CSV table of C-alpha atoms and ligand atoms in Angstrom, one decimal:
chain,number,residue,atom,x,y,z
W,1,UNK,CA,-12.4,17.0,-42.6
W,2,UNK,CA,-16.2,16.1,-43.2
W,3,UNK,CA,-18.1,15.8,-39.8
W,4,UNK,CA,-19.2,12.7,-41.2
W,5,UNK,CA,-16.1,10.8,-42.0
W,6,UNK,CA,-13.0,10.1,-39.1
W,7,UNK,CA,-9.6,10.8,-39.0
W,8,UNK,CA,-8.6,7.8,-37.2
W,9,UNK,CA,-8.4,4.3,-38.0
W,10,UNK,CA,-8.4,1.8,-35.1
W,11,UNK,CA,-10.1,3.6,-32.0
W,12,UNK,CA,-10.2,1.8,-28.3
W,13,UNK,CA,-12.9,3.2,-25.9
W,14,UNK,CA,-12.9,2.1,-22.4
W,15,UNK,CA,-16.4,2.1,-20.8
W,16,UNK,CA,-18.2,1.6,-24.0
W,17,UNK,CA,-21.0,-0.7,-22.8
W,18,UNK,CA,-23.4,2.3,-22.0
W,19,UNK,CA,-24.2,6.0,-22.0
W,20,UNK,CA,-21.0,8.2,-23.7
W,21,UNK,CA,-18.8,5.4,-24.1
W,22,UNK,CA,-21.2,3.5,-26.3
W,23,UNK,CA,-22.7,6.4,-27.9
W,24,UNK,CA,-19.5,7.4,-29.5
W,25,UNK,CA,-18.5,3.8,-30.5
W,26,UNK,CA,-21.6,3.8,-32.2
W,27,UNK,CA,-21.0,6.9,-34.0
W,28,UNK,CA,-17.3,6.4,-34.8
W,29,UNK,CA,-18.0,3.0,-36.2
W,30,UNK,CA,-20.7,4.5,-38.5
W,31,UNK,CA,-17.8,7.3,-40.2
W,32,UNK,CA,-15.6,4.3,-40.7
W,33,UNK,CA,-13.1,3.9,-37.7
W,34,UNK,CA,-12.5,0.5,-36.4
W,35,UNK,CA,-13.4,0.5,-32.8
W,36,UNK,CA,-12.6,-1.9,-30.1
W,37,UNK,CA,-15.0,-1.5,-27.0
W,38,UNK,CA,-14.1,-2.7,-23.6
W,39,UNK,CA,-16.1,-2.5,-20.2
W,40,UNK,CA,-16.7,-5.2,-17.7
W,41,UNK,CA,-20.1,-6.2,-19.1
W,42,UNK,CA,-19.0,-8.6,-21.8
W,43,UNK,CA,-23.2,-9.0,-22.8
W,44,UNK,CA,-23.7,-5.7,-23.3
W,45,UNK,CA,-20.7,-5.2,-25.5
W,46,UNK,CA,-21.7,-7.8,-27.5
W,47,UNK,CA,-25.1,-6.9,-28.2
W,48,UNK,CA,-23.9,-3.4,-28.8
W,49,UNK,CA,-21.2,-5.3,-31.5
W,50,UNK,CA,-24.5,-7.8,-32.9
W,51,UNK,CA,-23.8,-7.4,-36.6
W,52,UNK,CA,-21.4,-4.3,-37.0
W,53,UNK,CA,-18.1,-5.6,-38.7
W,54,UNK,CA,-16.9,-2.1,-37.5
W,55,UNK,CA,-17.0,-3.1,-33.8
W,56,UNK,CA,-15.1,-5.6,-31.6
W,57,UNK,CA,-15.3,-6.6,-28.0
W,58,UNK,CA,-12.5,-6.5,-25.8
W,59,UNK,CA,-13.9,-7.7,-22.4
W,60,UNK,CA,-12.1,-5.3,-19.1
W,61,UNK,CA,-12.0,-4.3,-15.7
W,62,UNK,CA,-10.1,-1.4,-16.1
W,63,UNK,CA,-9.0,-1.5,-12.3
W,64,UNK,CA,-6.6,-4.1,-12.9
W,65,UNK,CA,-3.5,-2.7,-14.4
W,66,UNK,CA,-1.9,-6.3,-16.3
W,67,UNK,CA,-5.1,-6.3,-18.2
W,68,UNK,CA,-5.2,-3.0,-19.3
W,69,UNK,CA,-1.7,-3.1,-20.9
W,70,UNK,CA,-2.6,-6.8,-22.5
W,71,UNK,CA,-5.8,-5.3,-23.7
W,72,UNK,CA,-4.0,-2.8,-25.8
W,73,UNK,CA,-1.3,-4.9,-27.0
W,74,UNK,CA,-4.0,-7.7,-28.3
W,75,UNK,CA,-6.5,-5.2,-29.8
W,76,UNK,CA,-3.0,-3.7,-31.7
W,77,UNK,CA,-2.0,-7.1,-32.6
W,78,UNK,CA,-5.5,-7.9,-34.0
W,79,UNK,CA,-6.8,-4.0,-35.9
W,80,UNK,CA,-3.4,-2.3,-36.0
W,81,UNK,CA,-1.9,0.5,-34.0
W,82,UNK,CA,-4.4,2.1,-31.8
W,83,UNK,CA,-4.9,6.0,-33.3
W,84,UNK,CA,-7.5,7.2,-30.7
W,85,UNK,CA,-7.9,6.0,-27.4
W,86,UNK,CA,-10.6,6.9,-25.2
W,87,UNK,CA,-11.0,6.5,-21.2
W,88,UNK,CA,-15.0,6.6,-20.8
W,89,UNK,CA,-15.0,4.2,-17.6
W,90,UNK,CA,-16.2,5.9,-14.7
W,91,UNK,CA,-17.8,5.3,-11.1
W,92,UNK,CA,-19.9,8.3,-9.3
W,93,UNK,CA,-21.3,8.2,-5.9
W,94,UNK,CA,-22.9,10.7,-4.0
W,95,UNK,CA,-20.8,11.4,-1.0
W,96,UNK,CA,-21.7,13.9,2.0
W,97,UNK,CA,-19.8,14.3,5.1
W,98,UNK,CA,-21.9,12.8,7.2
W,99,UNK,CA,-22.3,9.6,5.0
W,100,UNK,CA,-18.0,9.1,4.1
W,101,UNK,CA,-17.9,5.8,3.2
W,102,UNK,CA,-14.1,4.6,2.5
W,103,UNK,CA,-15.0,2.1,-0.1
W,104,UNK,CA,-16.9,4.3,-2.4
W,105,UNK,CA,-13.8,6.7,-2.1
W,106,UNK,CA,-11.9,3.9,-3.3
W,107,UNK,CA,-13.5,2.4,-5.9
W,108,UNK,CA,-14.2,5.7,-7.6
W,109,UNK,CA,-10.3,6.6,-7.3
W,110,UNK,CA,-9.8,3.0,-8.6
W,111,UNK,CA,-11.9,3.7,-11.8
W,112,UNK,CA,-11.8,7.2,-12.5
W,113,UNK,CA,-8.5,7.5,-12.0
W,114,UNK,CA,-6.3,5.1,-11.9
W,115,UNK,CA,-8.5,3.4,-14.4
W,116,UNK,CA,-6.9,6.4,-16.9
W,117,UNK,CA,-3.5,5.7,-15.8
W,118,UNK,CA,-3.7,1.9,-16.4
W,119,UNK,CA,-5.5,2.3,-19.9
W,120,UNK,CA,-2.7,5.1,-20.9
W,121,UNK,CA,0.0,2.9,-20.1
W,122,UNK,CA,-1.2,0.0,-22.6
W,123,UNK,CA,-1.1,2.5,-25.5
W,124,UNK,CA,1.1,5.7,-24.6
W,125,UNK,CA,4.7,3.4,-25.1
W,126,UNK,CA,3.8,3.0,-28.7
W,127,UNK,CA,2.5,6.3,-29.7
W,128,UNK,CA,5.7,7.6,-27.9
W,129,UNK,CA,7.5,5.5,-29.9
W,130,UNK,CA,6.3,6.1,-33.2
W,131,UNK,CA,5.5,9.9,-32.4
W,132,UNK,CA,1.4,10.2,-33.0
W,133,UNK,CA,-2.0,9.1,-31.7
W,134,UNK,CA,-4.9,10.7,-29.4
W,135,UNK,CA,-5.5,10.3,-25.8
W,136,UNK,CA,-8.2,11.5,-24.6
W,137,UNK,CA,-10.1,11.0,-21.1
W,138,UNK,CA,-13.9,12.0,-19.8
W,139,UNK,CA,-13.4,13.9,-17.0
W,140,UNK,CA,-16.6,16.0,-16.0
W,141,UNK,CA,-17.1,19.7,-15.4
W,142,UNK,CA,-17.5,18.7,-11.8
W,143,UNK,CA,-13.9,18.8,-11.5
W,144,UNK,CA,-13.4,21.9,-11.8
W,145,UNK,CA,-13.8,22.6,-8.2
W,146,UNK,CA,-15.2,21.6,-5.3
W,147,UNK,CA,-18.9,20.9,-5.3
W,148,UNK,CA,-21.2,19.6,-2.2
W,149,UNK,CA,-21.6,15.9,-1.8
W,150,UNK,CA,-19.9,14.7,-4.6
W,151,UNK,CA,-16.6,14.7,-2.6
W,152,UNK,CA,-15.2,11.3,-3.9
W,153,UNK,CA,-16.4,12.6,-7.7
W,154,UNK,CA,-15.2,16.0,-7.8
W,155,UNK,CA,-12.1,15.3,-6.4
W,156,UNK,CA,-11.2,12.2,-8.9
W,157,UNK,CA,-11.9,14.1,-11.8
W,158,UNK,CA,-10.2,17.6,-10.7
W,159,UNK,CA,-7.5,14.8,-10.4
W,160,UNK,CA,-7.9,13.9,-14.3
W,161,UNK,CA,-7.9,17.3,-15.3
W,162,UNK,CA,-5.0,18.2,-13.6
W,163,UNK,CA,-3.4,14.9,-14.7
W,164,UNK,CA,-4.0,16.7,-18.0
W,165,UNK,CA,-2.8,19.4,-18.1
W,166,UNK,CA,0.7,18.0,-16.4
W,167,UNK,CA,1.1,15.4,-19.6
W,168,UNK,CA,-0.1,18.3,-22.3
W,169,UNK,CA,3.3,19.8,-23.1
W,170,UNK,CA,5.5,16.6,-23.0
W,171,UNK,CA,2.9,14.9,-25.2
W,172,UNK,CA,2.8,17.8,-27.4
W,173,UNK,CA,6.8,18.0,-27.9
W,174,UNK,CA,6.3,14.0,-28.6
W,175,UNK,CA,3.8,14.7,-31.3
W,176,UNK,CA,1.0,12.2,-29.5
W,177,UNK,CA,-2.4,14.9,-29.2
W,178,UNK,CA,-4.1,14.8,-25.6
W,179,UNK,CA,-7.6,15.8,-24.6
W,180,UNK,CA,-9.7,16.3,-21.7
W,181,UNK,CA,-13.4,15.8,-21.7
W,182,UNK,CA,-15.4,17.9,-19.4
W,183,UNK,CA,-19.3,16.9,-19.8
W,184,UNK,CA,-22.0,18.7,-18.1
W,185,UNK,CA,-25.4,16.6,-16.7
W,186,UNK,CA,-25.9,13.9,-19.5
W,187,UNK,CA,-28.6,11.6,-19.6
W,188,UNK,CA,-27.0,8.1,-19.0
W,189,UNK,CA,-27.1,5.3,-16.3
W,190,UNK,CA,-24.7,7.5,-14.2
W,191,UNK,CA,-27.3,10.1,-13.8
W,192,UNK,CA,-31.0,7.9,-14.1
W,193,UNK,CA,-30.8,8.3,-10.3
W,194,UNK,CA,-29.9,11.7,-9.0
W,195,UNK,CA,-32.7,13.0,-7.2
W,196,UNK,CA,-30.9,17.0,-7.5
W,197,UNK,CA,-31.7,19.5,-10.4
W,198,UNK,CA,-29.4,18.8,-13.5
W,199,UNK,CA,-29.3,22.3,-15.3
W,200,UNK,CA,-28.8,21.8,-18.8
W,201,UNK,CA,-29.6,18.3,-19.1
W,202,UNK,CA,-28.3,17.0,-22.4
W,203,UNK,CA,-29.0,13.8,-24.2
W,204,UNK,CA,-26.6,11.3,-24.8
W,205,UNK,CA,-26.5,11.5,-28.6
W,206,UNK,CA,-25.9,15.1,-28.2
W,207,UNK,CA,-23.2,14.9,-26.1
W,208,UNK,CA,-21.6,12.2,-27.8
W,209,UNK,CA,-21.6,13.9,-31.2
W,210,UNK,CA,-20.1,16.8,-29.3
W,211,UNK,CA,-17.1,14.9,-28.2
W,212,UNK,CA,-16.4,13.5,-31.4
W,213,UNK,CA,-16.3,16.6,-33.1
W,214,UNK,CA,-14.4,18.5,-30.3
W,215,UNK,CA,-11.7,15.6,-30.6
W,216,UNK,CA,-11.7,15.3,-34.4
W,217,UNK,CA,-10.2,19.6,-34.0
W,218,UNK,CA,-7.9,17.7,-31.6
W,219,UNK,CA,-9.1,20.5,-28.8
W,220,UNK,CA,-7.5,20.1,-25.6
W,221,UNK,CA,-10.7,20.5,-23.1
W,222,UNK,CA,-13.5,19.2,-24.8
W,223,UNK,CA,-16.7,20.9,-22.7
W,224,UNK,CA,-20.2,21.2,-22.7
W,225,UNK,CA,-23.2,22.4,-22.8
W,226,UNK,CA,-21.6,25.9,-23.2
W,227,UNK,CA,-23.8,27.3,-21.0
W,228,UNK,CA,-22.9,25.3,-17.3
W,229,UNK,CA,-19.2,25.0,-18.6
W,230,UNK,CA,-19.4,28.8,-19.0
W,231,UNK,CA,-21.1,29.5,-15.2
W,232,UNK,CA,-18.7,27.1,-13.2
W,233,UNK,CA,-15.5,28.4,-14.9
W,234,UNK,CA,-16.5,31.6,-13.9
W,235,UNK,CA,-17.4,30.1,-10.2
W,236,UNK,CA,-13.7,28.8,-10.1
W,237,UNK,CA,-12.5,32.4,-10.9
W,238,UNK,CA,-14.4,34.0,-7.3
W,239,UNK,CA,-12.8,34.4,-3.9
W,240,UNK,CA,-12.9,31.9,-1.5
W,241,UNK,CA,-15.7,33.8,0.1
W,242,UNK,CA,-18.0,34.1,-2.6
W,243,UNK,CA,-17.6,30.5,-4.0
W,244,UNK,CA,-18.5,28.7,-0.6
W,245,UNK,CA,-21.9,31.8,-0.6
W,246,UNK,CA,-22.9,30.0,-3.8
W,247,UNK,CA,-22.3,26.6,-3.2
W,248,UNK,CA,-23.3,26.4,0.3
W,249,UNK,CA,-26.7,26.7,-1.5
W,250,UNK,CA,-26.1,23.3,-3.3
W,251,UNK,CA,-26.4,21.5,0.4
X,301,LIG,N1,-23.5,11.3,-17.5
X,301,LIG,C1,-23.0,12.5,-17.0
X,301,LIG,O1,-23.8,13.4,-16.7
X,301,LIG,C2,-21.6,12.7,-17.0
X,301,LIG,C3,-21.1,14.0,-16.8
X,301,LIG,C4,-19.7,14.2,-16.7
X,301,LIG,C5,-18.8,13.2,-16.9
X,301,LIG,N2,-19.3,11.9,-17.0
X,301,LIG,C6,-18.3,10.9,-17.2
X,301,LIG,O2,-18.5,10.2,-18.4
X,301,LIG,C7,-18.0,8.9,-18.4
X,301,LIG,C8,-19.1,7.9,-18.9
X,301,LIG,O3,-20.2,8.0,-18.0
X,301,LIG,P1,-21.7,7.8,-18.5
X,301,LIG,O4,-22.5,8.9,-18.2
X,301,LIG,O5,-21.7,7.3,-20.0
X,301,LIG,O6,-22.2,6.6,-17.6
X,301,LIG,P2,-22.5,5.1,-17.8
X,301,LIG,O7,-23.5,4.9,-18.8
X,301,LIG,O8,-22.8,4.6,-16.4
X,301,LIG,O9,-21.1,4.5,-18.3
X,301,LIG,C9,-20.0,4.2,-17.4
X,301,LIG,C10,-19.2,3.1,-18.2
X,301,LIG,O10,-18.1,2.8,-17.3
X,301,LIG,C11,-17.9,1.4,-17.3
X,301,LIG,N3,-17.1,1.0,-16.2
X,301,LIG,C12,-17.4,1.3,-14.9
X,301,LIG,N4,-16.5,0.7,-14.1
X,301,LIG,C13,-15.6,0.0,-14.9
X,301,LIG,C14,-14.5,-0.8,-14.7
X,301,LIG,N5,-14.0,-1.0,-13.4
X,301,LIG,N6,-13.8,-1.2,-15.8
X,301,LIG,C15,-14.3,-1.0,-17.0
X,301,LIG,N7,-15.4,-0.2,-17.3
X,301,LIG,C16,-16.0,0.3,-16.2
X,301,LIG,C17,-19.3,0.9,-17.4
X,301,LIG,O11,-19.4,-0.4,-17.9
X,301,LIG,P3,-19.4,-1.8,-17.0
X,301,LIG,O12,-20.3,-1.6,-15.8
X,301,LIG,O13,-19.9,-2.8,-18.0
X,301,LIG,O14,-18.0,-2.1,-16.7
X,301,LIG,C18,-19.9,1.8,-18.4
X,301,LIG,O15,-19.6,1.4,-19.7
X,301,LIG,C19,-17.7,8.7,-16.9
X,301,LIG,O16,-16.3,8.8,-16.8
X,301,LIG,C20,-18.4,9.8,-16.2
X,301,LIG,O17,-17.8,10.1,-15.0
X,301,LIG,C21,-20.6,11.7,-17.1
Protein backbone atom coordinates (compact mmCIF):
# COMPACT_ATOMS: atom_id res chain seq x y z
CA UNK A 1 0.00 0.00 0.00
CA UNK A 2 1.38 3.51 -1.14
CA UNK A 3 1.68 5.89 1.91
CA UNK A 4 -0.11 8.14 -0.19
CA UNK A 5 -3.26 6.38 -1.22
CA UNK A 6 -5.93 4.71 1.76
CA UNK A 7 -7.19 1.51 2.25
CA UNK A 8 -10.49 2.61 3.45
CA UNK A 9 -13.34 4.03 1.89
CA UNK A 10 -15.84 5.93 4.15
CA UNK A 11 -13.86 7.00 7.38
CA UNK A 12 -15.88 8.76 10.55
CA UNK A 13 -13.63 10.78 13.01
CA UNK A 14 -15.06 11.98 16.16
CA UNK A 15 -13.36 15.20 17.37
CA UNK A 16 -12.33 16.29 14.02
CA UNK A 17 -12.91 20.12 14.41
CA UNK A 18 -9.24 20.79 15.70
CA UNK A 19 -5.74 19.53 16.45
CA UNK A 20 -5.36 15.36 15.53
CA UNK A 21 -8.83 14.88 14.70
CA UNK A 22 -8.84 17.42 11.91
CA UNK A 23 -5.35 16.90 10.94
CA UNK A 24 -6.00 13.39 9.87
CA UNK A 25 -9.41 14.21 8.19
CA UNK A 26 -7.41 16.49 6.28
CA UNK A 27 -4.96 14.00 5.29
CA UNK A 28 -7.32 11.04 4.73
CA UNK A 29 -9.55 13.09 2.49
CA UNK A 30 -6.50 14.11 0.35
CA UNK A 31 -5.50 9.92 -0.35
CA UNK A 32 -9.02 9.54 -1.35
CA UNK A 33 -11.20 8.27 1.67
CA UNK A 34 -14.50 9.72 2.20
CA UNK A 35 -14.55 11.23 5.58
CA UNK A 36 -17.42 12.32 7.79
CA UNK A 37 -16.20 14.70 10.66
CA UNK A 38 -18.18 15.26 13.80
CA UNK A 39 -17.44 17.45 16.92
CA UNK A 40 -19.64 19.82 18.68
CA UNK A 41 -18.47 22.92 16.86
CA UNK A 42 -20.67 22.67 13.77
CA UNK A 43 -18.60 26.25 12.33
CA UNK A 44 -15.49 24.88 12.60
CA UNK A 45 -16.36 21.64 10.83
CA UNK A 46 -17.72 23.46 8.15
CA UNK A 47 -15.02 25.64 7.39
CA UNK A 48 -12.67 22.69 7.72
CA UNK A 49 -15.38 20.93 4.88
CA UNK A 50 -15.39 24.74 2.69
CA UNK A 51 -14.88 23.25 -0.78
CA UNK A 52 -13.58 19.48 -0.22
CA UNK A 53 -16.16 17.08 -1.89
CA UNK A 54 -14.12 14.54 0.19
CA UNK A 55 -15.43 15.86 3.53
CA UNK A 56 -18.88 15.96 5.27
CA UNK A 57 -20.14 17.41 8.54
CA UNK A 58 -21.90 15.38 10.95
CA UNK A 59 -22.58 17.87 13.86
CA UNK A 60 -22.10 15.75 17.68
CA UNK A 61 -21.81 15.78 21.28
CA UNK A 62 -20.35 12.64 21.68
CA UNK A 63 -21.56 12.55 25.43
CA UNK A 64 -25.04 11.75 24.47
CA UNK A 65 -25.28 8.11 23.59
CA UNK A 66 -28.82 8.31 21.06
CA UNK A 67 -26.84 10.57 18.94
CA UNK A 68 -23.88 8.71 18.60
CA UNK A 69 -25.65 5.54 17.35
CA UNK A 70 -27.98 7.87 14.85
CA UNK A 71 -24.87 9.58 13.76
CA UNK A 72 -23.47 6.40 12.49
CA UNK A 73 -26.44 5.02 11.01
CA UNK A 74 -27.11 8.37 8.92
CA UNK A 75 -23.45 8.92 7.82
CA UNK A 76 -23.84 4.84 6.65
CA UNK A 77 -27.09 5.60 5.09
CA UNK A 78 -25.64 8.64 3.19
CA UNK A 79 -21.38 7.38 2.18
CA UNK A 80 -21.88 3.68 2.72
CA UNK A 81 -20.64 1.33 5.41
CA UNK A 82 -18.24 3.06 7.69
CA UNK A 83 -14.53 1.16 7.11
CA UNK A 84 -12.53 3.23 9.71
CA UNK A 85 -13.83 4.85 12.62
CA UNK A 86 -11.90 7.09 14.74
CA UNK A 87 -12.64 8.36 18.42
CA UNK A 88 -10.35 11.75 18.53
CA UNK A 89 -12.89 13.61 21.10
CA UNK A 90 -11.23 14.28 24.19
CA UNK A 91 -11.42 16.60 27.36
CA UNK A 92 -8.00 17.20 29.70
CA UNK A 93 -7.92 19.06 32.81
CA UNK A 94 -5.18 19.49 35.05
CA UNK A 95 -6.25 17.96 38.37
CA UNK A 96 -4.06 18.05 41.74
CA UNK A 97 -5.21 16.80 45.00
CA UNK A 98 -5.66 19.75 46.53
CA UNK A 99 -7.78 21.34 43.60
CA UNK A 100 -10.31 17.81 42.99
CA UNK A 101 -12.98 19.25 41.36
CA UNK A 102 -15.94 16.53 40.78
CA UNK A 103 -17.20 18.03 37.60
CA UNK A 104 -13.94 18.07 35.69
CA UNK A 105 -13.73 14.27 36.76
CA UNK A 106 -16.86 13.95 35.14
CA UNK A 107 -16.88 15.53 32.12
CA UNK A 108 -13.49 14.06 31.18
CA UNK A 109 -14.94 10.43 32.04
CA UNK A 110 -17.96 11.57 29.95
CA UNK A 111 -15.85 12.42 26.89
CA UNK A 112 -12.84 10.39 27.00
CA UNK A 113 -14.50 7.52 27.88
CA UNK A 114 -17.68 7.00 27.59
CA UNK A 115 -17.51 9.14 24.59
CA UNK A 116 -15.55 5.86 22.95
CA UNK A 117 -18.10 3.58 24.15
CA UNK A 118 -21.08 5.62 22.65
CA UNK A 119 -19.21 6.21 19.24
CA UNK A 120 -18.31 2.22 19.18
CA UNK A 121 -21.67 1.26 19.62
CA UNK A 122 -23.07 3.29 16.48
CA UNK A 123 -20.65 1.27 14.21
CA UNK A 124 -19.38 -2.02 16.00
CA UNK A 125 -23.12 -3.97 15.29
CA UNK A 126 -22.48 -3.66 11.66
CA UNK A 127 -18.84 -4.48 11.36
CA UNK A 128 -19.78 -7.43 13.67
CA UNK A 129 -22.22 -8.30 11.41
CA UNK A 130 -20.59 -8.18 8.14
CA UNK A 131 -17.08 -9.34 9.80
CA UNK A 132 -14.52 -6.24 8.88
CA UNK A 133 -13.81 -2.55 9.68
CA UNK A 134 -11.26 -0.45 11.95
CA UNK A 135 -11.79 0.96 15.30
CA UNK A 136 -9.52 2.79 16.58
CA UNK A 137 -9.40 5.29 19.64
CA UNK A 138 -6.71 8.22 20.77
CA UNK A 139 -5.74 7.41 24.06
CA UNK A 140 -2.50 9.18 25.21
CA UNK A 141 0.81 7.83 26.62
CA UNK A 142 -0.41 9.33 29.84
CA UNK A 143 -2.30 6.36 30.40
CA UNK A 144 0.07 4.28 30.86
CA UNK A 145 0.30 4.93 34.51
CA UNK A 146 -0.17 7.22 36.92
CA UNK A 147 1.24 10.68 36.50
CA UNK A 148 0.96 13.83 39.01
CA UNK A 149 -1.90 16.16 38.53
CA UNK A 150 -3.39 14.81 35.66
CA UNK A 151 -5.51 12.44 37.89
CA UNK A 152 -8.89 12.77 35.94
CA UNK A 153 -6.61 12.36 32.50
CA UNK A 154 -4.45 9.57 33.26
CA UNK A 155 -6.97 7.63 34.74
CA UNK A 156 -9.62 8.01 31.70
CA UNK A 157 -7.24 7.05 29.24
CA UNK A 158 -5.39 3.99 31.25
CA UNK A 159 -9.24 3.29 31.12
CA UNK A 160 -9.21 3.36 27.10
CA UNK A 161 -6.24 1.38 26.91
CA UNK A 162 -7.28 -1.23 29.00
CA UNK A 163 -10.77 -1.06 27.34
CA UNK A 164 -8.49 -2.11 24.46
CA UNK A 165 -6.88 -4.54 25.09
CA UNK A 166 -10.12 -6.37 26.77
CA UNK A 167 -12.00 -5.98 23.10
CA UNK A 168 -8.57 -6.99 20.98
CA UNK A 169 -9.08 -10.83 20.90
CA UNK A 170 -12.95 -10.93 20.45
CA UNK A 171 -12.63 -8.36 17.69
CA UNK A 172 -9.81 -10.20 16.24
CA UNK A 173 -11.79 -13.75 16.06
CA UNK A 174 -14.70 -11.35 14.49
CA UNK A 175 -12.34 -10.20 11.80
CA UNK A 176 -13.19 -6.25 12.73
CA UNK A 177 -9.16 -4.72 13.34
CA UNK A 178 -8.87 -2.54 16.70
CA UNK A 179 -6.27 0.11 17.56
CA UNK A 180 -5.14 2.18 20.26
CA UNK A 181 -3.52 5.46 19.91
CA UNK A 182 -1.04 6.48 22.41
CA UNK A 183 0.28 10.27 21.42
CA UNK A 184 3.00 11.92 23.33
CA UNK A 185 2.91 16.07 23.89
CA UNK A 186 1.40 17.31 20.49
CA UNK A 187 0.89 20.78 19.69
CA UNK A 188 -2.90 21.38 19.58
CA UNK A 189 -5.58 23.40 21.53
CA UNK A 190 -5.37 20.70 24.29
CA UNK A 191 -1.90 21.55 25.02
CA UNK A 192 -1.60 25.73 23.95
CA UNK A 193 -1.95 26.14 27.79
CA UNK A 194 0.19 23.88 29.83
CA UNK A 195 2.51 25.82 31.67
CA UNK A 196 4.84 22.24 32.47
CA UNK A 197 7.78 21.07 30.09
CA UNK A 198 6.46 18.94 27.18
CA UNK A 199 9.53 16.72 26.19
CA UNK A 200 9.41 15.85 22.79
CA UNK A 201 6.93 18.21 21.59
CA UNK A 202 5.65 17.23 18.18
CA UNK A 203 3.70 19.08 15.63
CA UNK A 204 0.37 18.20 14.75
CA UNK A 205 1.04 17.30 11.05
CA UNK A 206 3.57 15.03 12.34
CA UNK A 207 1.69 13.29 14.63
CA UNK A 208 -1.12 13.03 12.42
CA UNK A 209 0.78 11.49 9.55
CA UNK A 210 2.05 9.11 12.18
CA UNK A 211 -1.26 7.79 13.05
CA UNK A 212 -2.39 7.29 9.70
CA UNK A 213 0.39 5.31 8.75
CA UNK A 214 0.50 3.30 12.09
CA UNK A 215 -3.29 2.44 11.34
CA UNK A 216 -3.05 1.92 7.63
CA UNK A 217 -0.34 -1.52 9.04
CA UNK A 218 -3.53 -1.99 11.23
CA UNK A 219 -0.92 -1.88 14.45
CA UNK A 220 -2.57 -2.41 17.60
CA UNK A 221 -0.86 0.53 19.82
CA UNK A 222 -0.18 3.24 17.64
CA UNK A 223 2.67 5.44 19.77
CA UNK A 224 4.72 8.18 19.59
CA UNK A 225 7.38 10.03 19.46
CA UNK A 226 9.49 6.90 20.03
CA UNK A 227 11.47 8.41 22.31
CA UNK A 228 8.84 9.41 25.48
CA UNK A 229 6.77 6.16 24.47
CA UNK A 230 10.11 4.33 24.98
CA UNK A 231 11.06 6.12 28.62
CA UNK A 232 7.43 5.71 30.27
CA UNK A 233 6.96 2.07 29.15
CA UNK A 234 10.08 1.50 30.84
CA UNK A 235 8.81 3.74 34.00
CA UNK A 236 5.69 1.33 34.07
CA UNK A 237 8.10 -1.69 34.21
CA UNK A 238 9.94 -0.20 37.93
CA UNK A 239 8.93 -1.15 41.43
CA UNK A 240 6.57 0.74 43.17
CA UNK A 241 9.36 2.39 44.89
CA UNK A 242 11.28 3.67 42.22
CA UNK A 243 8.31 4.93 40.01
CA UNK A 244 6.82 7.22 42.82
CA UNK A 245 11.18 8.47 43.29
CA UNK A 246 10.69 9.62 39.69
CA UNK A 247 7.47 10.95 39.55
CA UNK A 248 7.38 12.60 42.84
CA UNK A 249 9.69 14.94 40.82
CA UNK A 250 6.86 15.77 38.32
CA UNK A 251 5.04 17.71 41.49
N1 LIG B 1 -2.35 17.07 22.13
C1 LIG B 1 -1.74 16.15 22.85
O1 LIG B 1 -0.59 16.35 23.34
C2 LIG B 1 -2.36 14.81 23.08
C3 LIG B 1 -1.57 13.79 23.62
C4 LIG B 1 -2.13 12.54 23.85
C5 LIG B 1 -3.45 12.31 23.53
N2 LIG B 1 -4.21 13.33 23.02
C6 LIG B 1 -5.61 13.02 22.70
O2 LIG B 1 -5.83 13.28 21.34
C7 LIG B 1 -7.23 13.56 21.13
C8 LIG B 1 -7.36 14.82 20.33
O3 LIG B 1 -6.88 15.92 21.09
P1 LIG B 1 -6.15 17.16 20.41
O4 LIG B 1 -4.82 17.27 20.98
O5 LIG B 1 -6.34 17.09 18.95
O6 LIG B 1 -6.99 18.36 21.06
P2 LIG B 1 -8.07 19.37 20.49
O7 LIG B 1 -7.52 20.10 19.32
O8 LIG B 1 -8.51 20.14 21.68
O9 LIG B 1 -9.23 18.41 19.97
C9 LIG B 1 -10.20 17.86 20.81
C10 LIG B 1 -11.39 17.54 19.94
O10 LIG B 1 -12.38 16.90 20.75
C11 LIG B 1 -13.64 17.48 20.45
N3 LIG B 1 -14.56 17.31 21.57
C12 LIG B 1 -14.38 17.66 22.87
N4 LIG B 1 -15.48 17.37 23.58
C13 LIG B 1 -16.35 16.79 22.71
C14 LIG B 1 -17.68 16.27 22.83
N5 LIG B 1 -18.33 16.27 24.01
N6 LIG B 1 -18.26 15.76 21.72
C15 LIG B 1 -17.64 15.75 20.52
N7 LIG B 1 -16.39 16.23 20.36
C16 LIG B 1 -15.77 16.74 21.44
C17 LIG B 1 -13.30 18.94 20.17
O11 LIG B 1 -14.30 19.57 19.39
P3 LIG B 1 -15.53 20.47 19.91
O12 LIG B 1 -15.02 21.30 21.04
O13 LIG B 1 -15.89 21.22 18.68
O14 LIG B 1 -16.58 19.49 20.31
C18 LIG B 1 -12.04 18.77 19.34
O15 LIG B 1 -12.39 18.51 18.00
C19 LIG B 1 -7.83 13.64 22.53
O16 LIG B 1 -8.47 12.43 22.84
C20 LIG B 1 -6.62 13.85 23.42
O17 LIG B 1 -6.85 13.41 24.73
C21 LIG B 1 -3.70 14.55 22.78
Amino acid sequence: MSSQSAPWRTVWISGASSGLGEHVARLLAQQGCHVAISARSEDKLNAIAAGNNNISVWPLDVTDAAACKETAHAIEAAHGTIDLALFSAGAWFQSSVEELRVENYQKTFDVNVMGVVHCVDGVLPQMLARGGGHIAWVSSVAGYGGLPLSGSYSASKSALICLAETMKPELDAKGVTLSVVNPGFVKTDMTASNKFPMPFLMEVEDAAHKMVEGLKRKKFEVAFPWQLVTILKVLNLLPYWLYFAITKRMV
